[in-house]
Coordinates of C-alpha atoms in Angstrom, one line a residue:
Chain A
M1 CA 18.6 -23.7 7.3
A2 CA 20.1 -27.7 6.0
G3 CA 18.9 -28.3 2.7
T4 CA 19.5 -31.4 1.6
G5 CA 17.0 -32.9 -0.4
T6 CA 17.3 -34.3 -3.4
P7 CA 18.7 -32.9 -6.5
L8 CA 15.6 -33.5 -8.3
L9 CA 13.6 -30.3 -8.0
S10 CA 16.2 -28.7 -7.1
A11 CA 15.9 -27.8 -11.0
A12 CA 12.8 -26.0 -10.3
G13 CA 14.4 -23.3 -8.3
L14 CA 10.7 -22.8 -6.0
L15 CA 10.9 -26.5 -4.6
E16 CA 15.1 -25.3 -3.6
E17 CA 14.6 -23.1 -0.9
K18 CA 11.1 -24.4 0.8
R19 CA 12.6 -28.0 0.4
A20 CA 14.6 -26.3 3.9
G21 CA 11.1 -26.0 5.6
G22 CA 10.3 -30.0 4.2
G23 CA 7.3 -28.7 3.8
L24 CA 6.5 -29.4 -0.5
L25 CA 7.6 -33.1 -0.9
R26 CA 6.1 -34.3 3.1
D27 CA 2.4 -32.6 1.2
P28 CA 0.1 -35.6 0.6
V29 CA -2.3 -33.3 -1.6
V30 CA 1.3 -32.5 -3.7
L31 CA 2.4 -35.8 -4.3
V32 CA -0.9 -36.6 -5.5
S33 CA -1.5 -34.0 -7.6
T34 CA 1.8 -34.6 -8.6
G35 CA 1.6 -38.1 -8.5
I36 CA -2.0 -37.7 -11.9
I37 CA 0.0 -34.8 -13.7
V38 CA 3.0 -37.4 -14.0
L39 CA 0.8 -40.4 -14.6
L40 CA -1.3 -38.5 -17.3
V41 CA 1.8 -37.1 -19.0
V42 CA 2.8 -41.0 -18.7
I43 CA -0.4 -42.3 -20.5
A44 CA 0.0 -39.4 -23.2
V45 CA 4.0 -39.8 -24.4
F46 CA 3.0 -43.8 -24.4
A47 CA 0.3 -43.7 -25.8
P48 CA 0.7 -46.3 -28.7
F49 CA 1.5 -48.9 -26.1
I50 CA -0.8 -48.4 -23.9
A51 CA -3.6 -48.5 -26.0
T52 CA -5.6 -51.9 -26.6
A53 CA -7.0 -51.1 -30.4
N54 CA -6.1 -48.9 -33.2
P55 CA -8.4 -45.1 -31.3
D56 CA -10.2 -43.8 -34.7
S57 CA -10.9 -47.7 -36.2
S58 CA -15.0 -47.7 -36.0
N59 CA -16.1 -50.9 -36.2
I60 CA -20.0 -51.4 -37.5
L61 CA -20.4 -54.6 -36.0
A62 CA -19.3 -53.4 -31.9
V63 CA -21.4 -50.0 -31.9
N64 CA -22.0 -49.0 -27.5
E65 CA -20.7 -52.4 -26.2
A66 CA -19.8 -53.4 -22.2
P67 CA -17.0 -52.8 -21.6
S68 CA -15.6 -56.5 -21.6
A69 CA -11.8 -58.1 -22.3
A70 CA -11.3 -56.9 -25.7
H71 CA -13.3 -53.1 -25.1
L72 CA -12.0 -52.2 -21.5
L73 CA -14.3 -49.6 -21.2
G74 CA -16.6 -50.2 -24.5
T75 CA -17.0 -48.8 -27.7
D76 CA -19.0 -45.5 -28.7
S77 CA -21.4 -45.3 -31.6
L78 CA -19.1 -45.9 -33.7
G79 CA -17.6 -48.9 -32.6
R80 CA -14.5 -47.2 -31.9
D81 CA -12.6 -48.3 -28.7
L82 CA -13.1 -45.7 -25.8
F83 CA -10.2 -46.8 -24.2
S84 CA -8.4 -46.4 -27.0
R85 CA -9.6 -43.4 -27.1
L86 CA -9.4 -42.1 -24.1
V87 CA -5.6 -43.0 -23.8
Y88 CA -4.5 -40.9 -27.8
G89 CA -7.2 -38.3 -26.5
A90 CA -4.2 -36.8 -23.7
R91 CA -2.2 -36.4 -26.9
L92 CA -4.1 -33.7 -27.6
S93 CA -5.5 -32.8 -24.8
L94 CA -1.8 -32.1 -22.4
L95 CA -0.4 -30.4 -26.1
G96 CA -3.5 -27.5 -26.3
P97 CA -2.6 -26.5 -22.7
A98 CA 1.1 -27.6 -22.6
L99 CA 1.6 -24.8 -25.5
I100 CA -0.7 -22.6 -24.6
V101 CA 0.9 -22.3 -21.1
C102 CA 4.5 -22.6 -22.2
I103 CA 4.1 -19.2 -25.0
S104 CA 2.3 -16.8 -22.7
S105 CA 4.7 -18.2 -20.1
A106 CA 7.0 -17.0 -21.9
A107 CA 5.9 -13.6 -24.5
G108 CA 4.6 -12.5 -20.9
T109 CA 7.3 -12.8 -19.1
V110 CA 9.6 -10.7 -21.6
L111 CA 6.9 -8.0 -21.2
A112 CA 6.5 -8.6 -17.4
L113 CA 10.3 -7.9 -17.1
A114 CA 10.7 -5.0 -20.0
A115 CA 8.3 -3.4 -18.3
A116 CA 9.3 -3.7 -15.1
W117 CA 13.2 -2.8 -15.8
F118 CA 12.2 0.1 -18.4
G119 CA 9.3 1.4 -16.4
G120 CA 7.9 4.9 -17.7
F121 CA 6.6 4.9 -21.4
F122 CA 7.1 1.4 -21.8
D123 CA 5.9 -0.1 -18.8
Q124 CA 2.4 2.2 -19.5
M125 CA 1.9 1.2 -23.2
V126 CA 2.4 -2.5 -22.2
S127 CA -0.2 -1.9 -19.3
R128 CA -2.2 -0.6 -21.0
A129 CA -2.0 -2.9 -23.7
A130 CA -3.0 -5.9 -20.8
D131 CA -6.2 -4.0 -19.9
V132 CA -7.5 -4.0 -23.2
L133 CA -7.3 -7.7 -23.9
F134 CA -8.7 -8.1 -19.5
A135 CA -11.7 -6.6 -21.3
F136 CA -11.9 -10.3 -24.3
P137 CA -13.1 -13.2 -22.2
G138 CA -9.6 -15.9 -23.9
I139 CA -13.1 -18.5 -25.4
I140 CA -14.7 -15.7 -27.0
F141 CA -11.2 -15.0 -28.6
A142 CA -10.4 -18.2 -29.4
I143 CA -14.0 -18.6 -30.9
V144 CA -13.8 -15.4 -33.4
A145 CA -9.7 -16.7 -33.9
V146 CA -11.4 -20.4 -35.6
S147 CA -13.7 -18.7 -37.5
V148 CA -11.1 -16.3 -38.8
F149 CA -8.4 -18.8 -39.2
G150 CA -10.3 -22.0 -39.5
R151 CA -11.1 -25.1 -36.9
G152 CA -8.1 -27.3 -35.6
L153 CA -5.9 -27.1 -33.1
V154 CA -3.2 -24.1 -34.2
A155 CA -5.8 -21.1 -34.1
P156 CA -7.3 -21.6 -30.9
V157 CA -4.2 -22.6 -29.0
I158 CA -2.6 -18.8 -30.1
A159 CA -5.8 -17.0 -29.6
L160 CA -5.5 -18.5 -26.2
A161 CA -1.9 -17.6 -25.2
I162 CA -2.5 -14.1 -26.1
A163 CA -5.5 -14.7 -24.3
A164 CA -3.4 -15.6 -20.9
T165 CA -0.2 -13.8 -22.1
P166 CA -2.0 -10.7 -20.0
Y167 CA -2.3 -12.5 -16.6
V168 CA 1.1 -14.1 -16.8
L169 CA 2.7 -10.0 -17.3
R170 CA 0.8 -8.4 -14.6
V171 CA 1.4 -11.2 -11.4
T172 CA 4.6 -10.9 -12.9
R173 CA 5.1 -7.4 -13.1
S174 CA 4.9 -6.7 -10.0
V175 CA 6.7 -9.6 -8.8
A176 CA 9.7 -7.9 -11.2
L177 CA 9.0 -4.8 -10.1
R178 CA 9.5 -5.0 -6.2
Q179 CA 12.6 -7.1 -7.1
R180 CA 14.3 -4.2 -9.4
R181 CA 13.8 -2.2 -6.4
L182 CA 15.8 -4.2 -4.1
P183 CA 19.4 -2.6 -3.8
Y184 CA 21.4 -5.7 -5.9
V185 CA 19.8 -4.9 -8.6
A186 CA 21.3 -1.5 -8.0
A187 CA 24.6 -3.1 -7.2
C188 CA 24.0 -4.8 -11.0
Y189 CA 23.5 -1.9 -12.7
V190 CA 26.4 -0.1 -10.8
E191 CA 28.5 -2.8 -11.6
G192 CA 28.3 -2.7 -15.1
V193 CA 26.2 -5.7 -15.8
P194 CA 24.0 -5.2 -18.7
A195 CA 20.9 -4.5 -18.6
W196 CA 19.6 -7.9 -20.4
R197 CA 21.7 -9.7 -18.1
I198 CA 20.5 -8.3 -14.5
G199 CA 16.6 -9.3 -16.3
L200 CA 18.2 -12.8 -17.5
R201 CA 20.0 -13.3 -14.4
H202 CA 18.6 -11.8 -11.5
L203 CA 15.8 -11.5 -11.5
L204 CA 14.3 -13.8 -13.4
P205 CA 15.4 -15.9 -11.8
N206 CA 14.2 -14.5 -8.8
V207 CA 10.7 -14.9 -9.9
A208 CA 10.6 -18.0 -11.6
P209 CA 8.2 -18.9 -8.4
I210 CA 5.8 -17.2 -9.3
I211 CA 5.4 -17.9 -12.5
L212 CA 5.9 -21.6 -12.1
V213 CA 3.3 -21.0 -9.7
Q214 CA 1.1 -19.1 -12.3
A215 CA 1.6 -21.7 -15.4
T216 CA 0.8 -24.1 -13.4
L217 CA -2.8 -22.7 -12.7
A218 CA -3.7 -21.3 -16.4
F219 CA -2.8 -24.9 -16.9
G220 CA -5.9 -26.4 -15.6
Y221 CA -7.9 -23.6 -17.0
A222 CA -6.4 -24.0 -20.3
L223 CA -7.3 -27.2 -20.2
V224 CA -10.8 -27.1 -19.2
T225 CA -11.6 -24.4 -21.9
L226 CA -9.5 -25.8 -24.6
A227 CA -12.3 -28.9 -23.9
A228 CA -14.4 -26.6 -24.1
I229 CA -13.7 -25.2 -27.7
S230 CA -13.6 -29.3 -28.3
Y231 CA -17.1 -30.0 -27.0
L232 CA -18.0 -27.2 -29.8
G233 CA -16.7 -28.2 -32.3
L234 CA -14.3 -25.8 -33.1
G235 CA -11.5 -27.2 -31.8
V236 CA -9.4 -30.6 -33.3
Q237 CA -11.3 -32.4 -35.8
P238 CA -12.7 -35.9 -36.2
P239 CA -11.9 -38.3 -36.4
S240 CA -8.4 -37.3 -34.0
A241 CA -9.6 -37.4 -30.5
T242 CA -10.1 -35.1 -27.6
W243 CA -11.5 -35.8 -24.7
G244 CA -13.4 -32.5 -25.0
L245 CA -14.5 -34.0 -28.3
M246 CA -15.3 -37.5 -27.2
V247 CA -17.5 -35.8 -24.3
A248 CA -19.5 -34.0 -27.6
T249 CA -19.4 -37.4 -29.2
G250 CA -20.3 -39.5 -26.2
Q251 CA -23.6 -36.9 -26.1
A252 CA -26.3 -38.9 -28.8
A253 CA -25.2 -42.0 -26.5
I254 CA -26.7 -40.5 -23.5
L255 CA -30.6 -40.8 -24.6
G256 CA -28.9 -43.8 -25.5
G257 CA -28.9 -45.6 -21.9
H258 CA -24.8 -45.2 -22.1
P259 CA -24.2 -41.8 -20.6
E260 CA -20.5 -44.1 -19.2
Q261 CA -19.7 -42.2 -22.8
S262 CA -19.1 -38.7 -22.2
L263 CA -18.7 -39.9 -18.7
Y264 CA -15.7 -41.3 -18.8
A265 CA -13.8 -37.8 -20.3
G266 CA -15.0 -35.6 -18.5
V267 CA -13.8 -38.1 -15.4
M268 CA -10.7 -37.5 -17.6
I269 CA -10.6 -33.2 -17.8
V270 CA -11.6 -33.1 -14.6
L271 CA -9.5 -35.1 -12.7
A272 CA -6.5 -33.2 -15.2
V273 CA -8.0 -29.6 -14.1
V274 CA -9.1 -30.8 -10.2
A275 CA -4.7 -32.0 -10.1
F276 CA -3.0 -29.4 -12.2
N277 CA -5.2 -26.6 -9.7
L278 CA -4.9 -28.4 -6.5
L279 CA -1.2 -28.3 -7.2
G280 CA -1.2 -24.5 -8.2
N281 CA -2.7 -24.1 -5.3
R282 CA -0.6 -25.4 -2.8
L283 CA 3.0 -24.4 -4.1
A284 CA 1.5 -20.3 -4.0
A285 CA 1.0 -21.2 -0.8
H286 CA 4.5 -22.3 -0.1
L287 CA 6.0 -19.9 -1.5
E288 CA 4.5 -17.5 0.4
T289 CA 4.6 -19.0 3.8
Chain B
M1 CA 28.5 29.2 4.9
A2 CA 31.2 26.7 4.3
D3 CA 30.6 25.9 0.4
R4 CA 33.7 25.6 0.4
P5 CA 35.5 22.2 -0.6
V6 CA 37.0 19.9 1.8
G7 CA 39.9 18.9 1.6
L8 CA 42.9 21.6 -0.1
R9 CA 42.6 21.1 -4.0
E10 CA 46.5 20.9 -4.4
P11 CA 48.8 21.3 -8.0
G12 CA 49.4 17.2 -8.7
P13 CA 46.7 14.6 -8.9
P14 CA 43.0 15.6 -9.6
P15 CA 40.9 14.2 -6.0
A16 CA 39.4 10.6 -6.5
L17 CA 36.2 12.4 -6.2
E18 CA 35.2 15.7 -7.1
V19 CA 31.8 16.9 -6.1
E20 CA 30.6 20.3 -7.5
H21 CA 27.5 23.1 -6.7
L22 CA 25.0 19.4 -7.0
V23 CA 21.9 20.1 -7.4
K24 CA 18.9 17.3 -7.4
V25 CA 14.8 18.2 -7.7
F26 CA 13.0 15.1 -7.1
P27 CA 9.3 16.3 -9.5
G28 CA 6.0 16.4 -6.9
P29 CA 4.5 19.1 -4.8
R30 CA 5.7 21.5 -2.5
S31 CA 4.1 24.4 -3.8
A32 CA 4.4 22.6 -7.2
G33 CA 7.9 23.8 -7.4
G34 CA 9.8 19.9 -6.5
F35 CA 10.9 18.4 -4.0
L36 CA 15.0 19.8 -3.4
A37 CA 16.4 17.2 -2.2
V38 CA 19.8 18.0 -2.4
D39 CA 20.8 21.8 -2.5
D40 CA 24.2 23.1 -4.1
V41 CA 26.3 20.7 -2.7
S42 CA 29.7 20.3 -3.0
F43 CA 32.9 18.3 -1.5
C44 CA 36.0 17.0 -2.9
V45 CA 37.4 13.0 -1.6
P46 CA 41.3 13.5 -2.5
Q47 CA 42.6 10.4 -3.0
G48 CA 43.8 7.4 -0.7
R49 CA 41.6 9.5 1.4
S50 CA 38.3 8.7 3.2
L51 CA 35.1 11.7 3.3
A52 CA 32.2 11.6 5.5
V53 CA 28.4 13.3 5.1
V54 CA 26.6 13.0 7.8
G55 CA 23.0 14.6 8.5
E56 CA 19.9 13.3 9.7
S57 CA 17.6 10.8 7.8
G58 CA 15.8 13.1 4.9
S59 CA 18.8 15.3 4.5
G60 CA 19.7 14.0 1.4
K61 CA 22.6 12.1 1.7
T62 CA 21.4 9.0 -0.2
T63 CA 20.4 11.5 -2.9
L64 CA 23.8 12.5 -2.4
A65 CA 25.3 8.8 -2.9
R66 CA 23.0 7.9 -5.7
M67 CA 23.9 10.2 -7.9
I68 CA 27.8 9.5 -7.4
V69 CA 27.2 6.1 -8.6
G70 CA 24.6 7.0 -11.2
L71 CA 21.2 5.5 -10.2
E72 CA 19.8 9.2 -9.4
R73 CA 20.8 11.8 -12.6
P74 CA 21.2 15.0 -11.1
S75 CA 18.9 18.1 -11.9
A76 CA 22.8 20.8 -11.8
G77 CA 26.2 20.5 -10.8
R78 CA 29.1 18.5 -11.6
I79 CA 30.5 14.4 -10.4
A80 CA 34.5 14.3 -11.3
V81 CA 35.9 10.9 -10.4
A82 CA 39.9 11.1 -11.0
G83 CA 39.5 14.5 -12.2
S84 CA 36.9 14.4 -15.9
A85 CA 33.3 15.4 -15.4
R86 CA 30.0 13.3 -16.2
S87 CA 28.1 14.2 -18.6
W88 CA 24.2 13.8 -17.6
R89 CA 22.3 12.3 -20.7
R90 CA 21.5 8.6 -20.8
V91 CA 24.7 6.8 -20.8
S92 CA 25.1 3.8 -22.3
S93 CA 25.7 0.2 -21.1
A94 CA 29.9 0.7 -22.5
E95 CA 29.6 4.5 -19.7
R96 CA 28.6 2.4 -17.4
K97 CA 31.1 -0.2 -17.4
R98 CA 33.7 2.0 -17.2
R99 CA 32.0 4.4 -14.7
A100 CA 31.4 1.1 -12.6
R101 CA 35.8 0.8 -12.3
E102 CA 35.3 4.7 -10.9
V103 CA 33.0 4.2 -8.2
Q104 CA 31.4 1.1 -6.2
I105 CA 28.5 1.2 -3.5
V106 CA 28.2 -0.3 -0.6
F107 CA 24.1 -0.7 0.4
Q108 CA 22.7 -0.5 4.1
D109 CA 21.1 -3.3 4.0
P110 CA 22.9 -6.8 3.7
Y111 CA 19.7 -9.2 3.4
S112 CA 18.6 -7.4 0.0
S113 CA 22.1 -5.8 -1.5
L114 CA 23.1 -9.8 -2.5
D115 CA 21.4 -11.8 -5.3
P116 CA 19.9 -14.1 -2.7
R117 CA 20.0 -16.7 -6.2
Q118 CA 24.1 -16.5 -6.6
S119 CA 26.6 -17.6 -4.4
V120 CA 29.3 -15.8 -2.9
R121 CA 31.6 -16.5 -5.9
R122 CA 29.6 -16.2 -8.3
C123 CA 28.4 -12.8 -7.3
I124 CA 32.2 -11.7 -7.3
E125 CA 32.9 -13.5 -10.4
E126 CA 30.5 -11.2 -12.3
A127 CA 31.9 -8.5 -11.5
L128 CA 35.8 -9.8 -12.4
V129 CA 34.5 -11.6 -16.0
L130 CA 32.7 -7.7 -16.7
H131 CA 36.2 -5.2 -15.9
F132 CA 39.1 -8.0 -15.9
D133 CA 40.3 -10.5 -18.6
L134 CA 40.6 -13.2 -16.6
D135 CA 40.5 -16.6 -17.6
R136 CA 39.8 -19.9 -15.0
A137 CA 41.8 -20.2 -12.9
G138 CA 43.0 -16.3 -12.4
R139 CA 39.2 -15.5 -11.2
T140 CA 39.5 -18.0 -8.7
A141 CA 42.5 -16.8 -7.4
R142 CA 41.2 -13.0 -7.3
V143 CA 37.7 -14.5 -5.7
E144 CA 40.0 -16.2 -3.1
E145 CA 42.3 -13.0 -3.6
L146 CA 39.6 -10.4 -2.5
L147 CA 38.0 -13.0 0.2
E148 CA 40.9 -12.7 1.9
Q149 CA 40.9 -9.4 1.3
V150 CA 37.8 -8.1 3.4
R151 CA 38.9 -11.6 6.0
L152 CA 35.3 -13.9 4.6
D153 CA 37.0 -17.5 4.8
R154 CA 36.6 -19.6 1.6
R155 CA 34.3 -21.7 2.8
H156 CA 31.8 -19.5 2.7
A157 CA 33.1 -18.8 -1.3
D158 CA 30.0 -21.4 -2.7
S159 CA 27.4 -20.7 -0.2
L160 CA 23.6 -18.8 -1.4
P161 CA 23.6 -15.4 0.1
K162 CA 20.7 -16.3 3.1
R163 CA 23.6 -18.9 5.2
L164 CA 25.9 -16.2 6.0
S165 CA 25.4 -13.5 8.4
G166 CA 25.0 -9.8 7.9
G167 CA 28.1 -9.0 8.6
Q168 CA 29.4 -11.1 6.6
R169 CA 27.2 -10.1 3.6
Q170 CA 28.1 -7.2 4.1
R171 CA 31.8 -8.3 3.8
V172 CA 30.4 -9.6 0.3
A173 CA 29.1 -6.7 -0.6
I174 CA 32.7 -5.0 0.0
A175 CA 34.5 -7.4 -2.0
R176 CA 31.9 -7.3 -4.6
A177 CA 33.0 -4.0 -4.7
L178 CA 36.5 -3.9 -4.9
A179 CA 36.6 -6.6 -7.3
C180 CA 35.8 -3.9 -9.9
A181 CA 38.1 -2.2 -9.0
P182 CA 37.3 1.7 -8.5
K183 CA 38.9 4.2 -7.0
V184 CA 36.5 5.5 -4.9
V185 CA 34.2 2.8 -2.7
I186 CA 30.7 4.7 -1.3
C187 CA 29.7 3.6 1.6
D188 CA 25.6 3.9 2.2
E189 CA 24.9 3.4 5.9
A190 CA 26.9 0.5 5.4
V191 CA 27.5 -0.9 9.1
A192 CA 24.6 1.2 10.1
S193 CA 22.2 -2.1 10.5
L194 CA 24.7 -4.5 11.6
D195 CA 25.5 -4.9 16.2
V196 CA 28.5 -2.7 17.6
S197 CA 30.6 -5.4 18.3
I198 CA 29.8 -6.8 14.1
Q199 CA 29.6 -2.5 12.8
A200 CA 33.4 -2.5 14.3
Q201 CA 35.2 -5.2 12.9
V202 CA 33.7 -4.6 9.1
L203 CA 35.0 -0.6 10.0
N204 CA 38.3 -1.7 11.1
L205 CA 38.4 -4.2 7.8
M206 CA 37.9 -0.9 5.6
S207 CA 40.4 1.5 6.7
D208 CA 42.6 -1.7 6.5
I209 CA 42.1 -2.0 2.6
R210 CA 42.0 0.9 2.3
N211 CA 45.5 0.8 3.7
E212 CA 46.6 -1.7 1.4
T213 CA 44.5 -0.5 -2.0
G214 CA 45.2 3.3 -1.4
V215 CA 40.6 3.3 -2.4
S216 CA 38.6 6.9 -1.4
Y217 CA 35.8 6.4 1.0
L218 CA 32.5 7.9 1.0
F219 CA 30.7 7.1 4.3
I220 CA 27.3 8.3 3.9
S221 CA 26.4 7.7 7.9
H222 CA 23.9 9.3 10.2
D223 CA 26.4 7.8 13.0
L224 CA 29.2 10.2 14.4
A225 CA 30.5 7.3 16.6
V226 CA 31.4 5.8 13.4
V227 CA 32.7 8.8 11.5
R228 CA 34.9 9.8 13.8
Q229 CA 37.0 6.0 13.4
V230 CA 36.2 6.3 10.0
S231 CA 36.6 9.7 7.9
D232 CA 40.0 12.2 7.5
D233 CA 36.9 15.4 6.5
I234 CA 33.4 15.5 7.4
V235 CA 30.4 17.0 5.5
V236 CA 27.5 18.2 7.6
M237 CA 24.2 17.8 5.5
R238 CA 21.1 19.4 6.2
R239 CA 18.1 19.8 4.8
G240 CA 20.0 18.9 1.5
R241 CA 22.1 21.6 2.0
I242 CA 26.0 21.7 3.6
V243 CA 26.0 23.2 7.0
E244 CA 29.5 22.8 8.2
A245 CA 32.6 21.2 6.9
G246 CA 36.4 20.5 7.6
P247 CA 38.1 18.2 9.3
A248 CA 37.2 15.3 11.6
D249 CA 38.3 16.3 14.4
R250 CA 37.5 19.8 14.2
V251 CA 33.7 19.4 13.1
L252 CA 33.5 16.9 15.7
D253 CA 35.7 18.1 18.9
A254 CA 34.5 22.0 18.2
P255 CA 31.7 21.6 16.3
E256 CA 30.4 26.0 14.7
H257 CA 26.9 25.0 13.7
P258 CA 24.0 24.5 16.3
Y259 CA 23.2 21.5 14.2
T260 CA 26.2 20.1 14.3
R261 CA 26.0 20.5 18.0
R262 CA 22.7 18.8 18.7
L263 CA 23.6 15.6 16.5
L264 CA 26.6 15.6 18.6
A265 CA 24.2 16.2 21.6
A266 CA 21.9 13.2 20.7
I267 CA 25.1 11.1 20.6
P268 CA 24.2 8.0 23.9
R269 CA 27.1 8.5 26.0
P270 CA 27.2 7.6 30.8
G271 CA 25.2 9.7 32.1
W272 CA 23.7 11.0 28.6
R273 CA 19.8 12.3 28.9
P274 CA 17.8 12.3 25.6
A275 CA 17.8 16.9 25.2
P276 CA 15.9 18.6 25.3
S277 CA 13.1 18.8 22.0
Q278 CA 12.7 22.2 20.7
E279 CA 12.5 21.9 16.5
E280 CA 12.9 18.6 15.2
V281 CA 16.3 18.2 17.0
G282 CA 18.4 14.5 15.0
T283 CA 16.7 12.3 16.4
S284 CA 19.4 9.8 14.9
S285 CA 20.9 7.5 18.1

C-alpha cells in the first residue's frame, strides 16, 4: 500500500488512509461537492471584493428590477442589489452552521470519550441525558431559546448546538467504545499512560474520521434548520442578509411576478446542503470500505 | 493437588512475581453465584526464570494475566512483584505508572495491539518519555537499542503498523514492553497468531532477551510445543484451577494429571490421530 498522495489532505486523518485506495480523490462526487463548498466559503470570506454594491442600501427608485449590468441579479422590493445580498448572505448563512457543528462536535466528542473511558455510572448518565435531548426536535429547541433569549444568531446557534450534541455523542461513543476494547488501549493502560493522554492521543485520532463524517452531514442539517429559523424571522434580523431571510422577504414579490427573488436564495441553500450531504455520504462510504 | 507454588522459595532475592490464592469471580449467572474464572491460583516466578501457564481456552489463564497487569481486579488473593504486594484499591495514575515498570504484557493479536496511527518510533518513545528522563538524543538512541534488541530493522522505525507483518508487529509490541524496563513480561498467547516459522524466531528472540536483560517471563499459552521451548516451569490450569505444576520437563514428559495427559495427547505429531473424544477433551491444537 503505497501512500504517496498530496500532503494537503493528510491533516484530515481520514483521507490519509483512504488515499491508498486512491478512491477519495478520484471520486467525482467528492471533487464536485468539495469544489462547491470551497467556492461558497471563498464567496463568504471575500464578500466585500465580490459584491458589486452595498447589500443593505435600498433605493426606492430601483425596486424589483430585472437583472442588468448594474444589478447582476436585479433588485428586491426595497431596491437592494440581490447579487450583493446573496454574496454577503453567505457569511451568516455559513457561520451559523459552522458554529453549531464545531460546538456540538467538540462537546459530543469530549462526552463520548469520557463515557467510553469511564463506563459505568458516568456512561449511563451521559447516555440517558442524550436520550432525553433526542426527544426534542432541534427546531423546537431553537424556537424556545429565541423566545427566552431573543432573536439573533446566538440563541438559535446555541440551542441547535445543544440539540445536535446527542447525535455526535451517540455515534462517537459507539466507535470509541469499540476502540477502547482493543488491546492497544489496554497496552497503553498497562504502560502507565495517563487516561487523558490515552483519550487525546490514541482514542481521538482513531475516532476522528467518523467525527469528520458526522460533522459534514450535520452541517447540511444545521444550515437548513438555521435557514428555516431565519425564514420564520427568529434568527438574524434585517437588514442583515441571510439566505433564509432572503427567501422570506422575497415572498412578497412572488405575487408581483418576481419569484426569482426567493428563488436565488433558495438555490443557494439547496446547493450548500446538497454539497455537504453528498460529501458526507461519500466520506462515510469511503470510511466503510 | 499441586497447590504449592512452583519454584522453590529460597532465601535471597524475592521472586520476580508471586501469586497467592488468587480468585476472580465475574458477576453473572451460573446459579447467580457468578462465574468463577480463576479459583485459588498460586505460583511464583523467580527472577530471570520463565513460567508457562497452560490450559485450553476458558481455563482462566487470560483472566489471570489481566489481573496481574491490573486490567482486571482480583476478587481475592495476593499478587506481589519483587516482594512488594499490591493493593486492590482503585489505582492512581502515578501508581499505575509505577506498576508499569514492574510488569508489562504482550497481547495475542499483533494487529490490534498497536495504535494504527502511531509509528513504531512514537510508540516506543511514548513509553520512554513516561518512564525515563531522557533527552531527545537519548531517546532516539534507546529506541534504536530496543529495535536492535528485538531484531527489527532501523528502517521500520518510522513505519505505521499497517506496513509491518504480524511477526514484526509482535516485535514492536515486545520492544514497547521492554521500553518500560519491567521485571516481568507476560506473554498472553503472544505467538499464537503467528506462522510457525515466525513463532520460532520470536521465541528464540525472547529467550535471547531474557539472557541479555534478566527479565522474567510468564507465558500464557495453549500450545505445549511453544511451552516446551520457552519455559522452565509449567502450571496447568483447568476451569480456573491449577491441576498440575512443576518443572517443564517433568510435566511434559511425565504428566501426573489426566488432564495434562489429554492436552499432551492432543498435540499433532507424526502418526497422530485425533483421540476419541471423552468429555470435552482439550480441543486446542
